[in-house]
mmCIF file of C-alpha atoms and ligand atoms in Angstrom:
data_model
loop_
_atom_site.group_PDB
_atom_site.id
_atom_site.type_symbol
_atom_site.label_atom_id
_atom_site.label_comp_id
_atom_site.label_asym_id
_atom_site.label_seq_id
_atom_site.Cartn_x
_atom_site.Cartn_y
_atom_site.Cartn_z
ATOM 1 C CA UNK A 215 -3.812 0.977 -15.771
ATOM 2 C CA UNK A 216 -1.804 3.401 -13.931
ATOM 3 C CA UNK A 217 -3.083 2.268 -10.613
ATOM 4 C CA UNK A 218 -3.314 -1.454 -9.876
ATOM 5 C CA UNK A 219 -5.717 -2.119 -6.995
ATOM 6 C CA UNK A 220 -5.763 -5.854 -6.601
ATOM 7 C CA UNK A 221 -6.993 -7.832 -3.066
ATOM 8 C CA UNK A 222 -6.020 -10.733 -1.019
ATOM 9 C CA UNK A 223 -6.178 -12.092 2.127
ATOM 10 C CA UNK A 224 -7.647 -8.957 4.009
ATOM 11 C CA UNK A 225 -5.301 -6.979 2.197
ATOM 12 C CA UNK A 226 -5.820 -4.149 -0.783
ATOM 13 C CA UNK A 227 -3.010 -3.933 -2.702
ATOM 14 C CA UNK A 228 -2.159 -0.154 -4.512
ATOM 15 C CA UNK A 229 0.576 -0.346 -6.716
ATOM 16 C CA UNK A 230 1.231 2.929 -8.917
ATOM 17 C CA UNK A 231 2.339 2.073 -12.237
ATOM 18 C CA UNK A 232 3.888 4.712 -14.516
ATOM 19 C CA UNK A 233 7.648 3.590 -13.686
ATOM 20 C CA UNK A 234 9.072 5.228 -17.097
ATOM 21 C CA UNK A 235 7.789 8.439 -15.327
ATOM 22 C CA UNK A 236 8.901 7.406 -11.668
ATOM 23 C CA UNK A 237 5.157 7.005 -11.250
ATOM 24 C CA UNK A 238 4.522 10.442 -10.979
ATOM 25 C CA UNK A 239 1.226 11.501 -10.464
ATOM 26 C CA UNK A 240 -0.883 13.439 -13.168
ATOM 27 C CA UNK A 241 -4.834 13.717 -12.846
ATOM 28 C CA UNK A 242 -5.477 9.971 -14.179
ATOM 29 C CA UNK A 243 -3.024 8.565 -11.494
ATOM 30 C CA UNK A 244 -4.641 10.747 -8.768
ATOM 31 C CA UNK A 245 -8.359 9.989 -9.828
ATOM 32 C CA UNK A 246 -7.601 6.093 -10.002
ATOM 33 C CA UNK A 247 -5.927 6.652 -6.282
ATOM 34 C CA UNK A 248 -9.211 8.644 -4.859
ATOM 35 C CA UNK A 249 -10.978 5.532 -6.440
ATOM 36 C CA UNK A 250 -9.349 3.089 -5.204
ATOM 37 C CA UNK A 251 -8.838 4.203 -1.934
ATOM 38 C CA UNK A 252 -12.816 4.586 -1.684
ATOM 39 C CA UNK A 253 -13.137 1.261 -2.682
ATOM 40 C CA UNK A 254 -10.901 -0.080 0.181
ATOM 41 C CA UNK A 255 -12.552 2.013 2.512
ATOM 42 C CA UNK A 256 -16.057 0.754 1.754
ATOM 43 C CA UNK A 257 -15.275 -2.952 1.615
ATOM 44 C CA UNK A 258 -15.631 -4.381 4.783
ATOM 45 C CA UNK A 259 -13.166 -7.670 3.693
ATOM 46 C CA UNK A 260 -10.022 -4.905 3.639
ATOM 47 C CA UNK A 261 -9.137 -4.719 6.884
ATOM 48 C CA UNK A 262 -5.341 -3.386 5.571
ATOM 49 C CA UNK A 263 -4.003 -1.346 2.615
ATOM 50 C CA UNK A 264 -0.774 -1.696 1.108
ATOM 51 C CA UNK A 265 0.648 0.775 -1.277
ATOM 52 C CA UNK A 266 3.832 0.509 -3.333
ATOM 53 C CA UNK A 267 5.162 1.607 -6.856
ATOM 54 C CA UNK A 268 6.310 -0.132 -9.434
ATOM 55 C CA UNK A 269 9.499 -0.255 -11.112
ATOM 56 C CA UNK A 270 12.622 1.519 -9.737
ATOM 57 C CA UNK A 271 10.832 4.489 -7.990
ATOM 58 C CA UNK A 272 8.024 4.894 -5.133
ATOM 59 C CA UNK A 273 6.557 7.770 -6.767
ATOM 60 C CA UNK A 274 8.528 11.050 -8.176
ATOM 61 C CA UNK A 275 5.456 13.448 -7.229
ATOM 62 C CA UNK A 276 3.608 15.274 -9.861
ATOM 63 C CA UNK A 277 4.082 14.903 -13.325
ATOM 64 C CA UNK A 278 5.849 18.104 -14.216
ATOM 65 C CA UNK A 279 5.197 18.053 -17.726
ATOM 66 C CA UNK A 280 1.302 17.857 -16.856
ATOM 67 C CA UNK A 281 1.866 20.582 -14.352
ATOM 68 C CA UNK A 282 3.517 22.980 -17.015
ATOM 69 C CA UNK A 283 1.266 21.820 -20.178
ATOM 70 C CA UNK A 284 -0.936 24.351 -21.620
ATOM 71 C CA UNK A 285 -4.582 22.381 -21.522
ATOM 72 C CA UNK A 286 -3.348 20.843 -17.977
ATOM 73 C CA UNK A 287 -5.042 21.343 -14.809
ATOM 74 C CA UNK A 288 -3.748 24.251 -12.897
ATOM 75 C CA UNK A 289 -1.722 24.465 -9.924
ATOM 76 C CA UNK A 290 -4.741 25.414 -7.419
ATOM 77 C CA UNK A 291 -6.987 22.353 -8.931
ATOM 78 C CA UNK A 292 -3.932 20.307 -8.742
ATOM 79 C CA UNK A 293 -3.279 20.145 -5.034
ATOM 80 C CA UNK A 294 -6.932 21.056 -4.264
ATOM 81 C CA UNK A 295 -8.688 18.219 -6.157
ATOM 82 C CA UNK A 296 -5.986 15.426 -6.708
ATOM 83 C CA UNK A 297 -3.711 15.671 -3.312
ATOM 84 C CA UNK A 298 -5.881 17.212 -0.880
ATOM 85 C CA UNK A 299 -8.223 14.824 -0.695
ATOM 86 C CA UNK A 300 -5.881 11.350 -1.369
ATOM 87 C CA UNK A 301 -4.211 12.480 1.998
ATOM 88 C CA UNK A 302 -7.303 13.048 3.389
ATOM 89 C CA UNK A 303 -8.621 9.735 2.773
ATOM 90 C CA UNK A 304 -4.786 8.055 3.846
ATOM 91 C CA UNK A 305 -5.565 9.659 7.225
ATOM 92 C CA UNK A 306 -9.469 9.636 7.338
ATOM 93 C CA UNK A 307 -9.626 5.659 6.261
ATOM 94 C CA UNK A 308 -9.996 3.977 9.784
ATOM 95 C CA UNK A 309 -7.571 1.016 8.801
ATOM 96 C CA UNK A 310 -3.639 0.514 8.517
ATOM 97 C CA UNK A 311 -2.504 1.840 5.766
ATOM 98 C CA UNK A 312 1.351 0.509 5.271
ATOM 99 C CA UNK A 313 3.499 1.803 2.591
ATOM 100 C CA UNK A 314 6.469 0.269 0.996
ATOM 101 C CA UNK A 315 9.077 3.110 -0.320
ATOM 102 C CA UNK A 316 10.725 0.700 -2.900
ATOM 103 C CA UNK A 317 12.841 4.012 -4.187
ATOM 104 C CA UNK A 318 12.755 7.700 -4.844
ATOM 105 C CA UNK A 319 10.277 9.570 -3.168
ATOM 106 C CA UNK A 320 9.740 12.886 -4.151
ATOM 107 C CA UNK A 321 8.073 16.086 -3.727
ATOM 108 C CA UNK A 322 4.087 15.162 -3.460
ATOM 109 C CA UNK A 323 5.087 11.519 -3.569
ATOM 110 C CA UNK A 324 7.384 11.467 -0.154
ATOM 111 C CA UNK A 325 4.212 13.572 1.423
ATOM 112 C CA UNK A 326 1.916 10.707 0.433
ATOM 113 C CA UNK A 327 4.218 8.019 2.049
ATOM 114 C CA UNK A 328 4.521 10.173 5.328
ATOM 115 C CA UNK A 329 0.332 10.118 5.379
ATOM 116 C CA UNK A 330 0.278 6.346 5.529
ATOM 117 C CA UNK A 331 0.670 4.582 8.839
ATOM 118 C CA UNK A 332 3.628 2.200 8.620
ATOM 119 C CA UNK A 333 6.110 2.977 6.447
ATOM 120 C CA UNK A 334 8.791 0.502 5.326
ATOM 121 C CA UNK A 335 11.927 1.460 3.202
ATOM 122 C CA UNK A 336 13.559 -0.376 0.749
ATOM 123 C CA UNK A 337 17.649 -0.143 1.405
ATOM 124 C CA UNK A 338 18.186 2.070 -1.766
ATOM 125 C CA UNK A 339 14.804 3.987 -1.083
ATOM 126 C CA UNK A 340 15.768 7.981 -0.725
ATOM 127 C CA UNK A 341 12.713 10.773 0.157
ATOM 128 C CA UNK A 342 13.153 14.211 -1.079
ATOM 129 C CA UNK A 343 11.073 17.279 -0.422
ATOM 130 C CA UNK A 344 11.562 18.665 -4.099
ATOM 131 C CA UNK A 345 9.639 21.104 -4.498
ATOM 132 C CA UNK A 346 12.081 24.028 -3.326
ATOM 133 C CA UNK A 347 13.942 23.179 -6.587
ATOM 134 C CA UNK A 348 11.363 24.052 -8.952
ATOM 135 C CA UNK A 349 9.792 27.263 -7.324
ATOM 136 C CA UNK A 350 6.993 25.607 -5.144
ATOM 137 C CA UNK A 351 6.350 24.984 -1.325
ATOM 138 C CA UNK A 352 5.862 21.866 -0.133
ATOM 139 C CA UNK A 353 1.956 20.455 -0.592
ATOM 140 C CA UNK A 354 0.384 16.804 -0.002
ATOM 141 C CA UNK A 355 0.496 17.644 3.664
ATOM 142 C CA UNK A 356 4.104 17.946 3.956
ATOM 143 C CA UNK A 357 4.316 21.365 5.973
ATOM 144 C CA UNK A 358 1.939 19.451 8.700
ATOM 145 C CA UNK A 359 3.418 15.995 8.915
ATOM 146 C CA UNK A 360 7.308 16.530 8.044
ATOM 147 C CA UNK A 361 7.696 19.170 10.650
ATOM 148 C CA UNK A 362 6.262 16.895 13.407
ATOM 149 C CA UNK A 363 7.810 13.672 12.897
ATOM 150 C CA UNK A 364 11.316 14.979 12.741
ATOM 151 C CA UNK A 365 10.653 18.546 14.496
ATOM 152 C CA UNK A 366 10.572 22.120 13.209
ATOM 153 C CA UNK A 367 14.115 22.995 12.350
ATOM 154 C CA UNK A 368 15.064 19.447 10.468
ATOM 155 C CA UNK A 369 11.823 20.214 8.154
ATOM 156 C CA UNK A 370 12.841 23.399 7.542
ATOM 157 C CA UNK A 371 16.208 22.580 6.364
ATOM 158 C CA UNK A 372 15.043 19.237 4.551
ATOM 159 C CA UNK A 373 12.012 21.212 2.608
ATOM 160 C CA UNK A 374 14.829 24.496 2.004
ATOM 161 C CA UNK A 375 17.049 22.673 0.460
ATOM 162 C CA UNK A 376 15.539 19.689 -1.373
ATOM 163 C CA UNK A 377 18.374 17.796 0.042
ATOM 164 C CA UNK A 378 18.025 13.626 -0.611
ATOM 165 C CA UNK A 379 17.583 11.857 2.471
ATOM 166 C CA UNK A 380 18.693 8.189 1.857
ATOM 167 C CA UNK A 381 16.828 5.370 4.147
ATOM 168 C CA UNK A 382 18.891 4.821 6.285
ATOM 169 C CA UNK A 383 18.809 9.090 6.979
ATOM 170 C CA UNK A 384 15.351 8.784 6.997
ATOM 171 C CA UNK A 385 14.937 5.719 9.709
ATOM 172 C CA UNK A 386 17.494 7.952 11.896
ATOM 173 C CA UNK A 387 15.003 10.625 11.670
ATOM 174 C CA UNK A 388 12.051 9.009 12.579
ATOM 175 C CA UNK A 389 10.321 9.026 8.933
ATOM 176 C CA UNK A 390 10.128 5.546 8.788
ATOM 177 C CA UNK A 391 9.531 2.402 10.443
ATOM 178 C CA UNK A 392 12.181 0.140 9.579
ATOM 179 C CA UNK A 393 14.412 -0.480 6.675
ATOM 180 C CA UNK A 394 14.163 -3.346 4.507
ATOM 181 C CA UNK A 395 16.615 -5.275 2.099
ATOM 182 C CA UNK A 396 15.338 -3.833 -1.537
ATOM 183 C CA UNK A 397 14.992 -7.751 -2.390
ATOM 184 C CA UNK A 398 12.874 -8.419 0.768
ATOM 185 C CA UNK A 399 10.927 -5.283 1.045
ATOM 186 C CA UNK A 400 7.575 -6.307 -0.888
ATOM 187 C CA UNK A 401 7.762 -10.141 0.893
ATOM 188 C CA UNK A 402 8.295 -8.221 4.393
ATOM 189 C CA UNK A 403 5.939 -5.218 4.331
ATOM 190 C CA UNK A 404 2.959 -6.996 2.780
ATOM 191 C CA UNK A 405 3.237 -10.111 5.231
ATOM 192 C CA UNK A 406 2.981 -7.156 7.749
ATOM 193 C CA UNK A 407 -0.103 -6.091 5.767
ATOM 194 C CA UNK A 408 -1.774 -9.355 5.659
ATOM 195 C CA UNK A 409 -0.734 -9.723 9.577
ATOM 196 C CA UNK A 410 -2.507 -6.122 10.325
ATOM 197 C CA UNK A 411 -5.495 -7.355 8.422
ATOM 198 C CA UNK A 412 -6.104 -10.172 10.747
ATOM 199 C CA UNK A 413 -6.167 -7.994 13.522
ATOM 200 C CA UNK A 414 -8.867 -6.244 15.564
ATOM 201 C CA UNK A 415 -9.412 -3.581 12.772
ATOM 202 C CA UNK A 416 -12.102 -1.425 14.635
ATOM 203 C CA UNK A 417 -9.539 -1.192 17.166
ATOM 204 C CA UNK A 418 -6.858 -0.304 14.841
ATOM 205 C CA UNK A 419 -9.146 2.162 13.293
ATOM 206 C CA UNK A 420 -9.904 3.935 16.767
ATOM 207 C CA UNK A 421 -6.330 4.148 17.436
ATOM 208 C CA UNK A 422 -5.710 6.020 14.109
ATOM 209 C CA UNK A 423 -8.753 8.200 15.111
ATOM 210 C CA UNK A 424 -7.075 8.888 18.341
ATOM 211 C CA UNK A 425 -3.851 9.802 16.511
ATOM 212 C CA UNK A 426 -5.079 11.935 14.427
ATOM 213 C CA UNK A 427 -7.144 13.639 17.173
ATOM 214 C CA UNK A 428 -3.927 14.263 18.791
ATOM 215 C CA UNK A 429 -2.121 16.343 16.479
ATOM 216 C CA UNK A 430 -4.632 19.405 18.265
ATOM 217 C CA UNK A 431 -5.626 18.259 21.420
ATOM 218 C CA UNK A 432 -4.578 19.218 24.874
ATOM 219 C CA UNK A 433 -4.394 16.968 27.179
ATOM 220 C CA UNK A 434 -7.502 17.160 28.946
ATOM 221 C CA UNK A 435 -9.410 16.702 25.564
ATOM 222 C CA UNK A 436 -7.001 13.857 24.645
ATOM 223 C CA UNK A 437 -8.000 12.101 27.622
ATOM 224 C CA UNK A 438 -11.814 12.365 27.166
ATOM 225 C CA UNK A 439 -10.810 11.304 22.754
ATOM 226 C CA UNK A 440 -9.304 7.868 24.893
ATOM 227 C CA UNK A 441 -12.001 7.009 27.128
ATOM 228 C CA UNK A 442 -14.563 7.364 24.688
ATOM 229 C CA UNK A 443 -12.742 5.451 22.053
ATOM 230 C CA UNK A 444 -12.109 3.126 24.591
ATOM 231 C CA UNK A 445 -15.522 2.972 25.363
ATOM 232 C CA UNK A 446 -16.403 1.978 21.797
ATOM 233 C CA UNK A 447 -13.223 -0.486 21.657
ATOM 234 C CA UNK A 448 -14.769 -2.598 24.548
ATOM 235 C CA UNK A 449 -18.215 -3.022 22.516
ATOM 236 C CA UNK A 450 -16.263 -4.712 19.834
ATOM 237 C CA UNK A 451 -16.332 -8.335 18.860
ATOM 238 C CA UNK A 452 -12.810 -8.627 18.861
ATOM 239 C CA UNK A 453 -12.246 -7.002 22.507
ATOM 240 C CA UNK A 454 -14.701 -10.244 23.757
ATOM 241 C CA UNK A 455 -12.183 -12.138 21.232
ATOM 242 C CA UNK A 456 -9.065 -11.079 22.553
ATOM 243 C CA UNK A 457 -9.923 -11.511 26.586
ATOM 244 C CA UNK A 458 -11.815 -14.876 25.827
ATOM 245 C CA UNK A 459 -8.415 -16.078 23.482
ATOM 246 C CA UNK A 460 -6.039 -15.004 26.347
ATOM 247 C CA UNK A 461 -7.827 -16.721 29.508
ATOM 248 C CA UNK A 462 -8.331 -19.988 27.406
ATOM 249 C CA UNK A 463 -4.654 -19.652 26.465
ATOM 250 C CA UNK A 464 -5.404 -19.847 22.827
ATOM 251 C CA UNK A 465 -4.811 -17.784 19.510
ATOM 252 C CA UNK A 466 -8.126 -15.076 18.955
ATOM 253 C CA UNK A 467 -9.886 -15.050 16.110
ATOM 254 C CA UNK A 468 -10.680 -11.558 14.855
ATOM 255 C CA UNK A 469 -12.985 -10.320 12.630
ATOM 256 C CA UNK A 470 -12.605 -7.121 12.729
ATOM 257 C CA UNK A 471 -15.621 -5.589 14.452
HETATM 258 O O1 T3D B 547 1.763 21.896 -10.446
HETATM 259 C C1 T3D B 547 2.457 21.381 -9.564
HETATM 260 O O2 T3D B 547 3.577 20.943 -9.817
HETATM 261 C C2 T3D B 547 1.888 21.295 -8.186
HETATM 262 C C3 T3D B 547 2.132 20.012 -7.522
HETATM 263 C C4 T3D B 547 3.205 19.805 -6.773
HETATM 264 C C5 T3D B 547 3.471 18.508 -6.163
HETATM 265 C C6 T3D B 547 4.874 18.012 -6.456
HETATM 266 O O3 T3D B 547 5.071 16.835 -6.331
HETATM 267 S S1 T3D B 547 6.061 19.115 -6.964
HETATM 268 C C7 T3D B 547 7.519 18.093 -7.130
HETATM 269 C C8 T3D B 547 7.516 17.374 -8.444
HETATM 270 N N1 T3D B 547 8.562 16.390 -8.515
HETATM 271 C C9 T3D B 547 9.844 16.706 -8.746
HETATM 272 O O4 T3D B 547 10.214 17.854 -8.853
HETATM 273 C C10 T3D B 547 10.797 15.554 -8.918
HETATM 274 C C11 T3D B 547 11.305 15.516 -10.346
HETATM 275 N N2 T3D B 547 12.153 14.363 -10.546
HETATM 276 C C12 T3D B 547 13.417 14.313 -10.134
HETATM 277 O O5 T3D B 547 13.940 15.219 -9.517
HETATM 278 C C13 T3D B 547 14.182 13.071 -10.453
HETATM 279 O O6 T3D B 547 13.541 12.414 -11.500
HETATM 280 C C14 T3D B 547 14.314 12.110 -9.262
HETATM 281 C C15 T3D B 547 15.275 12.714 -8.218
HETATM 282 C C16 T3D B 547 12.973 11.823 -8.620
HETATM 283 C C17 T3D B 547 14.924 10.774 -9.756
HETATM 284 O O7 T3D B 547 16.096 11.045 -10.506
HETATM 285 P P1 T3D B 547 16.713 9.900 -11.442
HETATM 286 O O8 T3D B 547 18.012 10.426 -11.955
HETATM 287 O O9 T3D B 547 16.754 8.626 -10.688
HETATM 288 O O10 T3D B 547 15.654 9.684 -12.628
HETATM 289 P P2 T3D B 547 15.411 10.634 -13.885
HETATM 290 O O11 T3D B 547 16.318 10.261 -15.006
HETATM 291 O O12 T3D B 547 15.398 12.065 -13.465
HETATM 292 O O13 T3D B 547 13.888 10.247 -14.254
HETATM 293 C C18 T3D B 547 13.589 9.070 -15.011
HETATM 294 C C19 T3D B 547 12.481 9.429 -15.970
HETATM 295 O O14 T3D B 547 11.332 9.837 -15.214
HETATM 296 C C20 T3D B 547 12.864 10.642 -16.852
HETATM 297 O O15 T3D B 547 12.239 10.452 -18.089
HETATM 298 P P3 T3D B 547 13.120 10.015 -19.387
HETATM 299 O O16 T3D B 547 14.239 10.991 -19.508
HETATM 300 O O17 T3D B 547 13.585 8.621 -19.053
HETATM 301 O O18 T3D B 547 12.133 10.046 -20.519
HETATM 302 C C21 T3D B 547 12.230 11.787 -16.104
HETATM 303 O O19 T3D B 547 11.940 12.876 -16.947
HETATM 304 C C22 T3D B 547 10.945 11.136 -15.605
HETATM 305 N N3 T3D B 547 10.421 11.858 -14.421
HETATM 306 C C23 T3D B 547 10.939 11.822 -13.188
HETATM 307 N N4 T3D B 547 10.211 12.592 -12.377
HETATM 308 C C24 T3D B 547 9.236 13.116 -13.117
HETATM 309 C C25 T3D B 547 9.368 12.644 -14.439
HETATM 310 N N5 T3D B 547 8.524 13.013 -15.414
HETATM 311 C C26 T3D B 547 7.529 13.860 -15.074
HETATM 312 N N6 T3D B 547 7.349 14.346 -13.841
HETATM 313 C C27 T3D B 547 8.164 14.009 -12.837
HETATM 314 N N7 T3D B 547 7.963 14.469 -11.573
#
């Protein structure tokens, strides 16, 4: 299997697995991903994703010998109908989505990781916008996200010159959450997982809504995205939950609706 999609407690578990390739993505990979990232949307018991990759690497982006091989997809269908819509779903899927960078991530790979919510790095974890070395601009949402997490002229200069950040670069930068021991990163990022999955989800879900939404609002229209989310937060379950839990001075019980 080159994806492993596996579930517990709350939690749906993506592991790529192709590390003799750096789990680089060819059309297999990004089919199993679409797949399995439709099956954690549509199960109501995942109320978090986790994705990691196995092996030595996060994921070295796409596999260059499919991308140059004669009977291979070509370059439009590649980023149209494998990346496009994996980082559409990442964003669109209306629960935390935490990833753990347990090495290299490259080219359409580092993209992927800067879709997800929460990112964690492993200590030795390094993200590289590689696709000025081979000819290619950057894809997998990379010209949208990079730029605005660590501002206009830092992108430019990181997705120029395919220079590696290492973690602890990155975590200076903003690009990720917090850095982990390699040999902790998988026990600390997943607990975070299955914490996040025992949380108010449809309120987590809003919140990602009302993220997204504000990558083109103005302010006025921001405002109106937060009361009516709001709105909808307070009809919840989990809002009656969390009051009830504080004013009896006890821990809530979510469910995640
Ligand atoms: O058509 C299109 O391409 C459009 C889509 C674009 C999206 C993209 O993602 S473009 C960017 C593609 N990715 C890259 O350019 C990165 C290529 N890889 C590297 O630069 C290096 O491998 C790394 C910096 C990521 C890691 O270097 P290192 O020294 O730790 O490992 P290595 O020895 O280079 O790689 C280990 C093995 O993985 C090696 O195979 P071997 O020699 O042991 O049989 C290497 O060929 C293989 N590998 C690594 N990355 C890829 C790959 N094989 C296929 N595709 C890869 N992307």
């Amino acid at each position: 299997m080159t994806i492993n999609l596996s579930k517990e407690a709350g939690v749906a578990k993506i592991i790529l697995n192709r590390p003799d390739v750096l789990n680089s993505f060819n059309k297999e990979v990004a089919m199993a991903m679409q797949d399995a990232l439709k099956d954690c949307d549509r199960d109501p018991e995942v109320r978090a994703i986790f994705l990691t990759g196995e092996g030595r690497a996060f994921c070295a982006g796409q596999d260059l010998a499919e991308a140059i091989a004669a009977d291979g997809p070509t370059l439009n269908s590649i980023v149209r109908d494998h990346y496009n819509p994996i980082i559409s779903q990442l964003r669109g899927i209306e629960k935390p989505i935490i990833c753990a960078v347990n090495g290299v991530a490259a080219g359409a790979g580092a993209n992927i990781a800067l879709a997800c919510d929460i990112i964690f790095a492993g200590t030795s974890a390094s993200f590289i916008q590689a696709f000025s070395k081979i000819g290619l601009i950057p894809d997998s949402g990379g010209t949208f996200f990079l730029p605005r997490i660590v501002g206009f002229q830092r992108a430019t200069a990181l997705m120029m010159l395919g220079d590696k950040l290492k973690a602890a670069e990155a975590f200076n930068m903003g690009l990720v959450y917090k850095v982990i021991d390699d040999d902790k990163l998988l026990e600390v990022s997943f607990e975070c997982a299955k914490s996040m999955a025992k949380m108010p989800t449809k309120g987590l879900g809003y919140t990602k809504r009302a993220l997204n939404l504000s990558l083109f609002n103005n302010l006025d229209d921001q405002l109106d995205v937060e009361e009516n989310l709001q709105t909808m937060a307070g009809k919840t379950h989990d809002y009656q939950e969390g009051v009830n839990a504080f004013l009896q001075k006890r821990l809530p019980d979510f469910k995640g609706n």
